[in-house]
mmCIF file of N, CA, C and O in Angstrom:
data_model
loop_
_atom_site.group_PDB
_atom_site.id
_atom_site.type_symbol
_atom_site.label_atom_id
_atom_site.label_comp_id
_atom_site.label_asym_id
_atom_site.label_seq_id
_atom_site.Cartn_x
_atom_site.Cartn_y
_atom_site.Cartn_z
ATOM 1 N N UNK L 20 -57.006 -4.019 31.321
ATOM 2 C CA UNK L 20 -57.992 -2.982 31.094
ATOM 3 C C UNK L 20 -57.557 -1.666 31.749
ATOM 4 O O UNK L 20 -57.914 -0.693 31.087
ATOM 5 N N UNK L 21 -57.014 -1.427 32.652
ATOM 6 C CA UNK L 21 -56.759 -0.463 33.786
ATOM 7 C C UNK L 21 -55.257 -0.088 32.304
ATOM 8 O O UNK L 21 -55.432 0.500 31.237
ATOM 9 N N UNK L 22 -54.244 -0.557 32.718
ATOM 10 C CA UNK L 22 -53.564 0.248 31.618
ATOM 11 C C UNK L 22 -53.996 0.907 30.474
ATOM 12 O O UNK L 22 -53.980 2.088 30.126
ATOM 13 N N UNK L 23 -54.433 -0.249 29.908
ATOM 14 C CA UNK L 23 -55.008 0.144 28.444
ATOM 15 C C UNK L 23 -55.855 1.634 28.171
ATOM 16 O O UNK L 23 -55.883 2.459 27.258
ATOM 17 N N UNK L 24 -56.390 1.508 29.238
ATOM 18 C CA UNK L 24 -57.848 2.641 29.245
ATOM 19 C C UNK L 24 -56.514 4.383 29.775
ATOM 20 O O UNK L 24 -56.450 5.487 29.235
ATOM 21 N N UNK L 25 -55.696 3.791 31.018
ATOM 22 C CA UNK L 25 -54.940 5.125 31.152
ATOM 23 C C UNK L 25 -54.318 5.624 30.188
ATOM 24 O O UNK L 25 -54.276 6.837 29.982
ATOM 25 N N UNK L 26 -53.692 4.656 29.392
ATOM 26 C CA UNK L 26 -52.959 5.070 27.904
ATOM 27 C C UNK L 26 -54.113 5.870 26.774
ATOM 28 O O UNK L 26 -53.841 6.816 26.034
ATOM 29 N N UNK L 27 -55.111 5.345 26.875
ATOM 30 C CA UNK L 27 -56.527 6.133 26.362
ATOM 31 C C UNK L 27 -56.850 7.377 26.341
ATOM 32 O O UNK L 27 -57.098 8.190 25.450
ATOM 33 N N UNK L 28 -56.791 7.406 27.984
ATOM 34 C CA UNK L 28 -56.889 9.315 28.531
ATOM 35 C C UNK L 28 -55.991 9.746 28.510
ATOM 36 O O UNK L 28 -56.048 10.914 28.126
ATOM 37 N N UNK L 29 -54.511 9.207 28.877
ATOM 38 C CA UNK L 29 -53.805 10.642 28.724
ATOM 39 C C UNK L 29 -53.349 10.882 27.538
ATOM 40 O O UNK L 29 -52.923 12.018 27.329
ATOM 41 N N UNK L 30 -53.316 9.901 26.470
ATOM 42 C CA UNK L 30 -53.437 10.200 25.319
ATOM 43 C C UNK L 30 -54.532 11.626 24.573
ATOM 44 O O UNK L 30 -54.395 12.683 23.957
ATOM 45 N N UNK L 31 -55.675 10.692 25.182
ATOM 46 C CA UNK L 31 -56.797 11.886 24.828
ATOM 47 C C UNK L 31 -56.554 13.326 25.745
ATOM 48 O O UNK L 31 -56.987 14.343 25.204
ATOM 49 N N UNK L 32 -56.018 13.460 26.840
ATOM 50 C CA UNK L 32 -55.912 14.660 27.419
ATOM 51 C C UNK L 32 -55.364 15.636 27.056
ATOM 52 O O UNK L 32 -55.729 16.802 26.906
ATOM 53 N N UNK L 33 -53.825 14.756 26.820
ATOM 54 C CA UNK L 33 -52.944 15.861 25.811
ATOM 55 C C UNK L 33 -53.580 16.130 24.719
ATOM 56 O O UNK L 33 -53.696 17.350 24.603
ATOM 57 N N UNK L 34 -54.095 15.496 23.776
ATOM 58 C CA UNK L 34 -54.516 16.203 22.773
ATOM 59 C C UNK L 34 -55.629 17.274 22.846
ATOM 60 O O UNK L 34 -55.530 18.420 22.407
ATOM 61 N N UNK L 35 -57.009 16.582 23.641
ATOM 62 C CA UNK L 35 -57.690 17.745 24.354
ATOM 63 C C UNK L 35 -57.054 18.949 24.803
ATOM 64 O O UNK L 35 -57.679 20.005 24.698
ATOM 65 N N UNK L 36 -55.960 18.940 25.262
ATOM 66 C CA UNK L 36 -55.245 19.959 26.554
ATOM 67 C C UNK L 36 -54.726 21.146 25.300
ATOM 68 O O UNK L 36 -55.020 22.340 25.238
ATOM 69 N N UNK L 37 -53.920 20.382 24.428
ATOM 70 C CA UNK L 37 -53.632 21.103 23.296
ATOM 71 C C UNK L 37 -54.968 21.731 23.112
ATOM 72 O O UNK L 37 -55.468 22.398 24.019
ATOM 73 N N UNK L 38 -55.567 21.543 21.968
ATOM 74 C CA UNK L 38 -56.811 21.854 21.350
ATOM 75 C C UNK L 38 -57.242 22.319 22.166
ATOM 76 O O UNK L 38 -57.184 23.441 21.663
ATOM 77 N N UNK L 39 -57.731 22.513 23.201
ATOM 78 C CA UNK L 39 -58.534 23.532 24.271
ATOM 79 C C UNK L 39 -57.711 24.525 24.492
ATOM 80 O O UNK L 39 -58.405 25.497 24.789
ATOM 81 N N UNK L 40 -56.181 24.900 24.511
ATOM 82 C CA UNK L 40 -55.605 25.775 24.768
ATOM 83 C C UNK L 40 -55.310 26.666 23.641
ATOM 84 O O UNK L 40 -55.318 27.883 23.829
ATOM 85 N N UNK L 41 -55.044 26.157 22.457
ATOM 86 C CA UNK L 41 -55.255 26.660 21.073
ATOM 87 C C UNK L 41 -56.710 26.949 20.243
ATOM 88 O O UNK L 41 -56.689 27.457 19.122
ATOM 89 N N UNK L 42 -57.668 26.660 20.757
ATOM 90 C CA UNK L 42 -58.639 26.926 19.862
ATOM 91 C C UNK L 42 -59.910 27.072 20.897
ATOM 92 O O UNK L 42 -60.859 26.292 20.972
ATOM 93 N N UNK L 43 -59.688 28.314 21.709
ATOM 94 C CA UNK L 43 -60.822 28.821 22.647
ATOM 95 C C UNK L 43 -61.735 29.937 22.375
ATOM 96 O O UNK L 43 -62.302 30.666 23.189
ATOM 97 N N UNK L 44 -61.793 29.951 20.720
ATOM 98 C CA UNK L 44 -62.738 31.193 20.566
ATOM 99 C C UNK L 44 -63.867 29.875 19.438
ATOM 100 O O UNK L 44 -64.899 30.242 18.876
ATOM 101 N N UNK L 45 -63.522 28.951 19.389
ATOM 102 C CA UNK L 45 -64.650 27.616 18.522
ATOM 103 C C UNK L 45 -65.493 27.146 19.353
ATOM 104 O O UNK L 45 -65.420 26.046 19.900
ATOM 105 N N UNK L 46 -66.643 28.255 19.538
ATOM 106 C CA UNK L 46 -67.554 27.285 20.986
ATOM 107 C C UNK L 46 -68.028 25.828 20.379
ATOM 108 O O UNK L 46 -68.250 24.793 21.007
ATOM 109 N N UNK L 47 -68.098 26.026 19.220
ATOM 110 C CA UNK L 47 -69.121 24.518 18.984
ATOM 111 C C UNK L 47 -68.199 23.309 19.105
ATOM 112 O O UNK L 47 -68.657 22.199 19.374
ATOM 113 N N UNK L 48 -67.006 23.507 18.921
ATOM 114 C CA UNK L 48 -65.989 22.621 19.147
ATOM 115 C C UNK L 48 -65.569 22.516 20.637
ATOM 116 O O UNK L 48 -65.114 21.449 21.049
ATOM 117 N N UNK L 49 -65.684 23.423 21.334
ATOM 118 C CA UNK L 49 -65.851 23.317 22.852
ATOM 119 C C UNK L 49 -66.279 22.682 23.575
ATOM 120 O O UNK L 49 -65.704 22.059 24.468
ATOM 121 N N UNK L 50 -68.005 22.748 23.173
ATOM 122 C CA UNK L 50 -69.122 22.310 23.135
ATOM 123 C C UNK L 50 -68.767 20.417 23.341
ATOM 124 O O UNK L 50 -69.035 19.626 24.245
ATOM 125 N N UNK L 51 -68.137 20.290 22.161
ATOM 126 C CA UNK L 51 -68.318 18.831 21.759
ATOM 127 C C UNK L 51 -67.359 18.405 22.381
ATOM 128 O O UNK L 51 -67.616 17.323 22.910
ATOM 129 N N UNK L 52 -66.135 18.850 22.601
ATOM 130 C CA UNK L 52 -65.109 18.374 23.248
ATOM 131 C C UNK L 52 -65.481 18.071 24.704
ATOM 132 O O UNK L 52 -65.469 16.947 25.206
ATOM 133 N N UNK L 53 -65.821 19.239 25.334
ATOM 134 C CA UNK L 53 -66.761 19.083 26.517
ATOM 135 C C UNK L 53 -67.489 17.561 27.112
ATOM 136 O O UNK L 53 -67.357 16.902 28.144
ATOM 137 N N UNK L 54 -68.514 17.394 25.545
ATOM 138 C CA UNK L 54 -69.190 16.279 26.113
ATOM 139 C C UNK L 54 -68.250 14.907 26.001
ATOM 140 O O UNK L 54 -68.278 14.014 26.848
ATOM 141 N N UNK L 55 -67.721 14.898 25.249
ATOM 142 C CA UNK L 55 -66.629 13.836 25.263
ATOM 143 C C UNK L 55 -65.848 13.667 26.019
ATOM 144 O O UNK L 55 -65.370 12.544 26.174
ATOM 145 N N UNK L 56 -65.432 14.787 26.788
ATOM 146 C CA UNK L 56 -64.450 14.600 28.231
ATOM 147 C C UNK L 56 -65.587 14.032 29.441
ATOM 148 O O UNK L 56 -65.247 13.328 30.391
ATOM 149 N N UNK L 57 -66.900 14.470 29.197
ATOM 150 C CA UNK L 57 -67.401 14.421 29.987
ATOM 151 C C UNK L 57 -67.787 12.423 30.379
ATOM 152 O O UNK L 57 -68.131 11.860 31.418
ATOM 153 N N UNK L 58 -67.508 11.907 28.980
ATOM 154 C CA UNK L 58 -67.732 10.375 28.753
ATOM 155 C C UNK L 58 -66.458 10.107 29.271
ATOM 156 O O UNK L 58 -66.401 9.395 30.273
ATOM 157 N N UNK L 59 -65.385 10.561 28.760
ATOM 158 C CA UNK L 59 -64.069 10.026 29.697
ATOM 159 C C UNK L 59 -64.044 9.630 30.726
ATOM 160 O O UNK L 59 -63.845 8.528 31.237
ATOM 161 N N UNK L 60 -64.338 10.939 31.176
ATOM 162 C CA UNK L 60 -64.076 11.106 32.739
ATOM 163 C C UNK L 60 -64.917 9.618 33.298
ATOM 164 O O UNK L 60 -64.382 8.594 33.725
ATOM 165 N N UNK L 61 -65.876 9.803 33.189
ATOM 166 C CA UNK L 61 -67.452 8.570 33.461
ATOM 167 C C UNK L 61 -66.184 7.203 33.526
ATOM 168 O O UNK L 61 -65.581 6.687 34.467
ATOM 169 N N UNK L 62 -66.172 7.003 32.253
ATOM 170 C CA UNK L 62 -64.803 5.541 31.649
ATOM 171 C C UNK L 62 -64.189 5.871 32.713
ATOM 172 O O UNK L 62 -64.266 5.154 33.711
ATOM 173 N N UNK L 63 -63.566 6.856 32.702
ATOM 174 C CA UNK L 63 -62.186 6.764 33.667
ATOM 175 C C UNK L 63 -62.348 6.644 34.772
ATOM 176 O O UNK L 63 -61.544 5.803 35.173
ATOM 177 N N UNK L 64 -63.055 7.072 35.693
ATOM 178 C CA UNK L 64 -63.713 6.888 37.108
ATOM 179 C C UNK L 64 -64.259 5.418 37.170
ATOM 180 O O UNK L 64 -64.299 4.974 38.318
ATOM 181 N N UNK L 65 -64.730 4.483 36.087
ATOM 182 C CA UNK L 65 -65.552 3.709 36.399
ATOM 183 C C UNK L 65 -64.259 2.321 36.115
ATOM 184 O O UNK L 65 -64.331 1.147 36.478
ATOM 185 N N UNK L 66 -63.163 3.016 35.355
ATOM 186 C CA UNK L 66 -62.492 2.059 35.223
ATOM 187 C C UNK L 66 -61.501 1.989 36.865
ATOM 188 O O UNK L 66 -61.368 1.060 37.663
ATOM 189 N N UNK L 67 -61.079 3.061 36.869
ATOM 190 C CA UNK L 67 -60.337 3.067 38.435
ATOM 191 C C UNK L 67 -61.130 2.529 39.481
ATOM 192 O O UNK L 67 -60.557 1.738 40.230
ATOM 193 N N UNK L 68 -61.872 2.689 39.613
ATOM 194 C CA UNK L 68 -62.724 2.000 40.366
ATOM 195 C C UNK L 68 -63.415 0.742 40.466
ATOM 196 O O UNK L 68 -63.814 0.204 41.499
ATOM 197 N N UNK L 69 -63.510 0.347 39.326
ATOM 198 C CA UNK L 69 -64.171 -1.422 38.917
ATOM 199 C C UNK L 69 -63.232 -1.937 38.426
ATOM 200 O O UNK L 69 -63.734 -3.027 38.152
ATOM 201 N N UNK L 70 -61.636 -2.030 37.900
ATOM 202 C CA UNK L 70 -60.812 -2.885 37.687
ATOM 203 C C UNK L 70 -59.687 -2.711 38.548
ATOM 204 O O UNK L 70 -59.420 -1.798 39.329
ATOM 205 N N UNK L 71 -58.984 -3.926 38.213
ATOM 206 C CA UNK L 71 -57.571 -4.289 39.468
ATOM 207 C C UNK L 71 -56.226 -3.471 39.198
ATOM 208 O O UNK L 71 -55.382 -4.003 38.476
ATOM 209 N N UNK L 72 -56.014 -2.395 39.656
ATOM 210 C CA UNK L 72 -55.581 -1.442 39.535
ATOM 211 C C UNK L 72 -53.799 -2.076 39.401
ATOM 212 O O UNK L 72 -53.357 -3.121 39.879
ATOM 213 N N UNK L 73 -53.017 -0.962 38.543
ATOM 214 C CA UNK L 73 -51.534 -1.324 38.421
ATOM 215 C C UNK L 73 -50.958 -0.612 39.824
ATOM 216 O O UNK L 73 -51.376 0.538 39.959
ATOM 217 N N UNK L 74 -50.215 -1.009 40.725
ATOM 218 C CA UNK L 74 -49.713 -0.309 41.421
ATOM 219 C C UNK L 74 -49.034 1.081 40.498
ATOM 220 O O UNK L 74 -49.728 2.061 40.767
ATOM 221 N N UNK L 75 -48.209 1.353 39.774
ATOM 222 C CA UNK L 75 -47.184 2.124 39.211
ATOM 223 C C UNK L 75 -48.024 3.353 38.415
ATOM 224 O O UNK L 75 -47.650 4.458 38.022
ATOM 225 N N UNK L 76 -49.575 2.535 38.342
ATOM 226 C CA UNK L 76 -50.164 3.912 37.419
ATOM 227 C C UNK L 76 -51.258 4.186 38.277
ATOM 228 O O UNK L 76 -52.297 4.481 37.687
ATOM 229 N N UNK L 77 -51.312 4.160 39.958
ATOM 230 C CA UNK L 77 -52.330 4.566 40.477
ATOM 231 C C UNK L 77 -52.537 5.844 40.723
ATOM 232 O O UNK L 77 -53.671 6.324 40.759
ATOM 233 N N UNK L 78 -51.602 6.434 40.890
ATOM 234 C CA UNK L 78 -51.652 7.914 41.499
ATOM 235 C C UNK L 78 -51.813 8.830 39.581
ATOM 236 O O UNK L 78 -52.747 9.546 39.220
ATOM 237 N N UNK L 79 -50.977 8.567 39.021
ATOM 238 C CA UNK L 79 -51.054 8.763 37.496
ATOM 239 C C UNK L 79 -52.709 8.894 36.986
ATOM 240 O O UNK L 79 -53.208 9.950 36.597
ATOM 241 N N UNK L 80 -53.487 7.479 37.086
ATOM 242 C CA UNK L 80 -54.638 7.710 36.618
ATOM 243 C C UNK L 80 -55.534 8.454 37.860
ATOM 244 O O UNK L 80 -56.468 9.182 37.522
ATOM 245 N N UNK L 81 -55.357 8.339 38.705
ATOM 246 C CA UNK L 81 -55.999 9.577 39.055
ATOM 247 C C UNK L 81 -55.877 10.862 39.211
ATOM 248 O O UNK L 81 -56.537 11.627 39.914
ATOM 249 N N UNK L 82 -54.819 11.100 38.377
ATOM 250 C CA UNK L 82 -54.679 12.580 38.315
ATOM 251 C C UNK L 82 -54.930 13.227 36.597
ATOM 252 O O UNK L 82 -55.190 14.387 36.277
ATOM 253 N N UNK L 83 -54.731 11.926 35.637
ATOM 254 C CA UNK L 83 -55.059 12.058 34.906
ATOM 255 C C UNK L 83 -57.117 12.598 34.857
ATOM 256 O O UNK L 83 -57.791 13.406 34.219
ATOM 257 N N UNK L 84 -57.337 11.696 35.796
ATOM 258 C CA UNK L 84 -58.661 11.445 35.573
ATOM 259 C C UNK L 84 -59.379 13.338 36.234
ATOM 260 O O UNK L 84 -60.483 13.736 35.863
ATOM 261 N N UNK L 85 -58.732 13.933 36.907
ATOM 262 C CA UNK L 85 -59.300 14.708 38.294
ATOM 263 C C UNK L 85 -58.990 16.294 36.975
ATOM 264 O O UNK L 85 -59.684 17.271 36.694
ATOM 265 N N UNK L 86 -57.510 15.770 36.462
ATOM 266 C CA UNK L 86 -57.020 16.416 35.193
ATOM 267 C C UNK L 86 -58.102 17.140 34.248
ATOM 268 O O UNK L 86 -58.422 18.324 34.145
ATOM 269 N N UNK L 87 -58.655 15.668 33.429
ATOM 270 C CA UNK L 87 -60.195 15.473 32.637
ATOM 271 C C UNK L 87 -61.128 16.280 33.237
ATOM 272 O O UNK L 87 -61.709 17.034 32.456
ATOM 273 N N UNK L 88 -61.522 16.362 34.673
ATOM 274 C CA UNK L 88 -62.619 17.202 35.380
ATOM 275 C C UNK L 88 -62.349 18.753 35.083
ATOM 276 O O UNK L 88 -63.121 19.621 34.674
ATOM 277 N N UNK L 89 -61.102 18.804 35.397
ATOM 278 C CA UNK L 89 -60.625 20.398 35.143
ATOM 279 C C UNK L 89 -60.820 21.101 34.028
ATOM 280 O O UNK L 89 -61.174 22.280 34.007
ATOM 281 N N UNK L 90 -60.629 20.504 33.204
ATOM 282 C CA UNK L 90 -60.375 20.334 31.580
ATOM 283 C C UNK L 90 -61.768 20.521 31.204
ATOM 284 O O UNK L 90 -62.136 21.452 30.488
ATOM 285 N N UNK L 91 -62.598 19.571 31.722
ATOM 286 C CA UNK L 91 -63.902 19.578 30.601
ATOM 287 C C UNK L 91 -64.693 20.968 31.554
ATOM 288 O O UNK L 91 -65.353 21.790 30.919
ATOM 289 N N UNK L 92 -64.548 21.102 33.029
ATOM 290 C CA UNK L 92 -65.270 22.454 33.349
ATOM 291 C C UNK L 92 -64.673 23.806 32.677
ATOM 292 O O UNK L 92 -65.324 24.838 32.838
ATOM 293 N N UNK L 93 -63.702 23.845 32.076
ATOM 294 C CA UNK L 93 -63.160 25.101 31.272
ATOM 295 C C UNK L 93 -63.646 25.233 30.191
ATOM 296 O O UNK L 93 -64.048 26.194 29.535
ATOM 297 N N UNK L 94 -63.565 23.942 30.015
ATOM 298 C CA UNK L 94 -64.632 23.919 28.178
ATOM 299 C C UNK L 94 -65.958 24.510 28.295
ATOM 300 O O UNK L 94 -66.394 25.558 27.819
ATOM 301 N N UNK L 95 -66.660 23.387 29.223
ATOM 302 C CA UNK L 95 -67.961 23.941 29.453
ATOM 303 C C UNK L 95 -67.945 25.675 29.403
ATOM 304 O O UNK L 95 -68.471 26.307 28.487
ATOM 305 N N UNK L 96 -67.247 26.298 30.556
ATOM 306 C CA UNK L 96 -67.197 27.589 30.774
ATOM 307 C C UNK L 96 -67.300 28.397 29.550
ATOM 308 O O UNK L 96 -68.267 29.010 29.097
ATOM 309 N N UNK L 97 -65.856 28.243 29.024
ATOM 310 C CA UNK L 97 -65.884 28.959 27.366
ATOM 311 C C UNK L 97 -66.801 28.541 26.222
ATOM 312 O O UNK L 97 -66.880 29.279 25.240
ATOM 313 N N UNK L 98 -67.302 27.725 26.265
ATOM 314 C CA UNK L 98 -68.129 27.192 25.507
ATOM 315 C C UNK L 98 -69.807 27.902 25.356
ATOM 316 O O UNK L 98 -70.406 28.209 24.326
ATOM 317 N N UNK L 99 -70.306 28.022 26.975
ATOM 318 C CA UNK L 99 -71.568 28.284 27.273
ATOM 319 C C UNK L 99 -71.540 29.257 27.795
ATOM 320 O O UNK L 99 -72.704 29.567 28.047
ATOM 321 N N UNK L 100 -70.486 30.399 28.335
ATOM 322 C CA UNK L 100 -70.450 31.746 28.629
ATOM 323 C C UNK L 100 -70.991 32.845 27.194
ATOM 324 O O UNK L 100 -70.812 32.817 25.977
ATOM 325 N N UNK L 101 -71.680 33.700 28.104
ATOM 326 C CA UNK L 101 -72.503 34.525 26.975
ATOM 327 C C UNK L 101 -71.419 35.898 27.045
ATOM 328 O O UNK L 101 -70.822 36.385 28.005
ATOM 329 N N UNK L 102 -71.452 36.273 25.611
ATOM 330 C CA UNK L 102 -70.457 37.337 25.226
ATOM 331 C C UNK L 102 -71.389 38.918 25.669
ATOM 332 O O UNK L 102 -72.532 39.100 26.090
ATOM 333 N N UNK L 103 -70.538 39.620 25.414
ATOM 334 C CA UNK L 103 -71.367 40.883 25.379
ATOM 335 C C UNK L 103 -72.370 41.566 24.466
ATOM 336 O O UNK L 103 -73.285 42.374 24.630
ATOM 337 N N UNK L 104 -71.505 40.525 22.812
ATOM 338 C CA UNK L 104 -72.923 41.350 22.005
ATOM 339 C C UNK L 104 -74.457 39.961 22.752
ATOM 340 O O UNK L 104 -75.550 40.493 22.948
ATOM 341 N N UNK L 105 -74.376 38.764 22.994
ATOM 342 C CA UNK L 105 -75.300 37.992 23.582
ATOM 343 C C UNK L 105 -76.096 38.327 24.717
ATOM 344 O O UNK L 105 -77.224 37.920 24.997
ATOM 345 N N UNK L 106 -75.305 39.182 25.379
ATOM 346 C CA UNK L 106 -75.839 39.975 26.987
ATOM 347 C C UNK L 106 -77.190 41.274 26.545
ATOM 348 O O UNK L 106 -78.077 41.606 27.331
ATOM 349 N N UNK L 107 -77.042 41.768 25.279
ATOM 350 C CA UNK L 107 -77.789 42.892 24.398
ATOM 351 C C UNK L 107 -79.084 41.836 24.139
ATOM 352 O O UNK L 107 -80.048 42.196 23.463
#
């Protein structure tokens, strides 16, 4: 389970990581990406923590995982930041 699930996120990260770096003017896609990192992260914390960890991918999934935190607060940011014609 502990592998399986790291192969999961950093799978999903890179692609998140992409897509969040290429497509930061799509709030609604932000939006959603957001909440979905935000389920990751949850998985991913709950898996590092409640299963028997690989020695070789410990430091890995948690950086993957701390990664995900970073990631989904940028989304959030661009996502739910109000523009200037919104500030009017």
């Amino acid at each position: 389970m502990f592998t399986t699930t790291f192969w999961i996120l950093a799978i999903w990260l890179v692609i998140n990581g992409i897509w969040t770096c290429t497509a930061t003017t799509n709030r609604e896609l932000m939006k959603w990406f957001g909440w979905i990192n935000v389920v990751a992260i949850i998985a991913g914390f709950w898996v590092f923590y409640g299963a028997a960890g690989v020695a070789g991918l410990t430091g890995w999934f948690t950086a993957v995982n701390w990664i995900n935190v970073i990631l989904a607060i940028t989304q959030f940011y661009f996502a739910y930041k109000k523009t200037a014609a919104q500030a009017h």
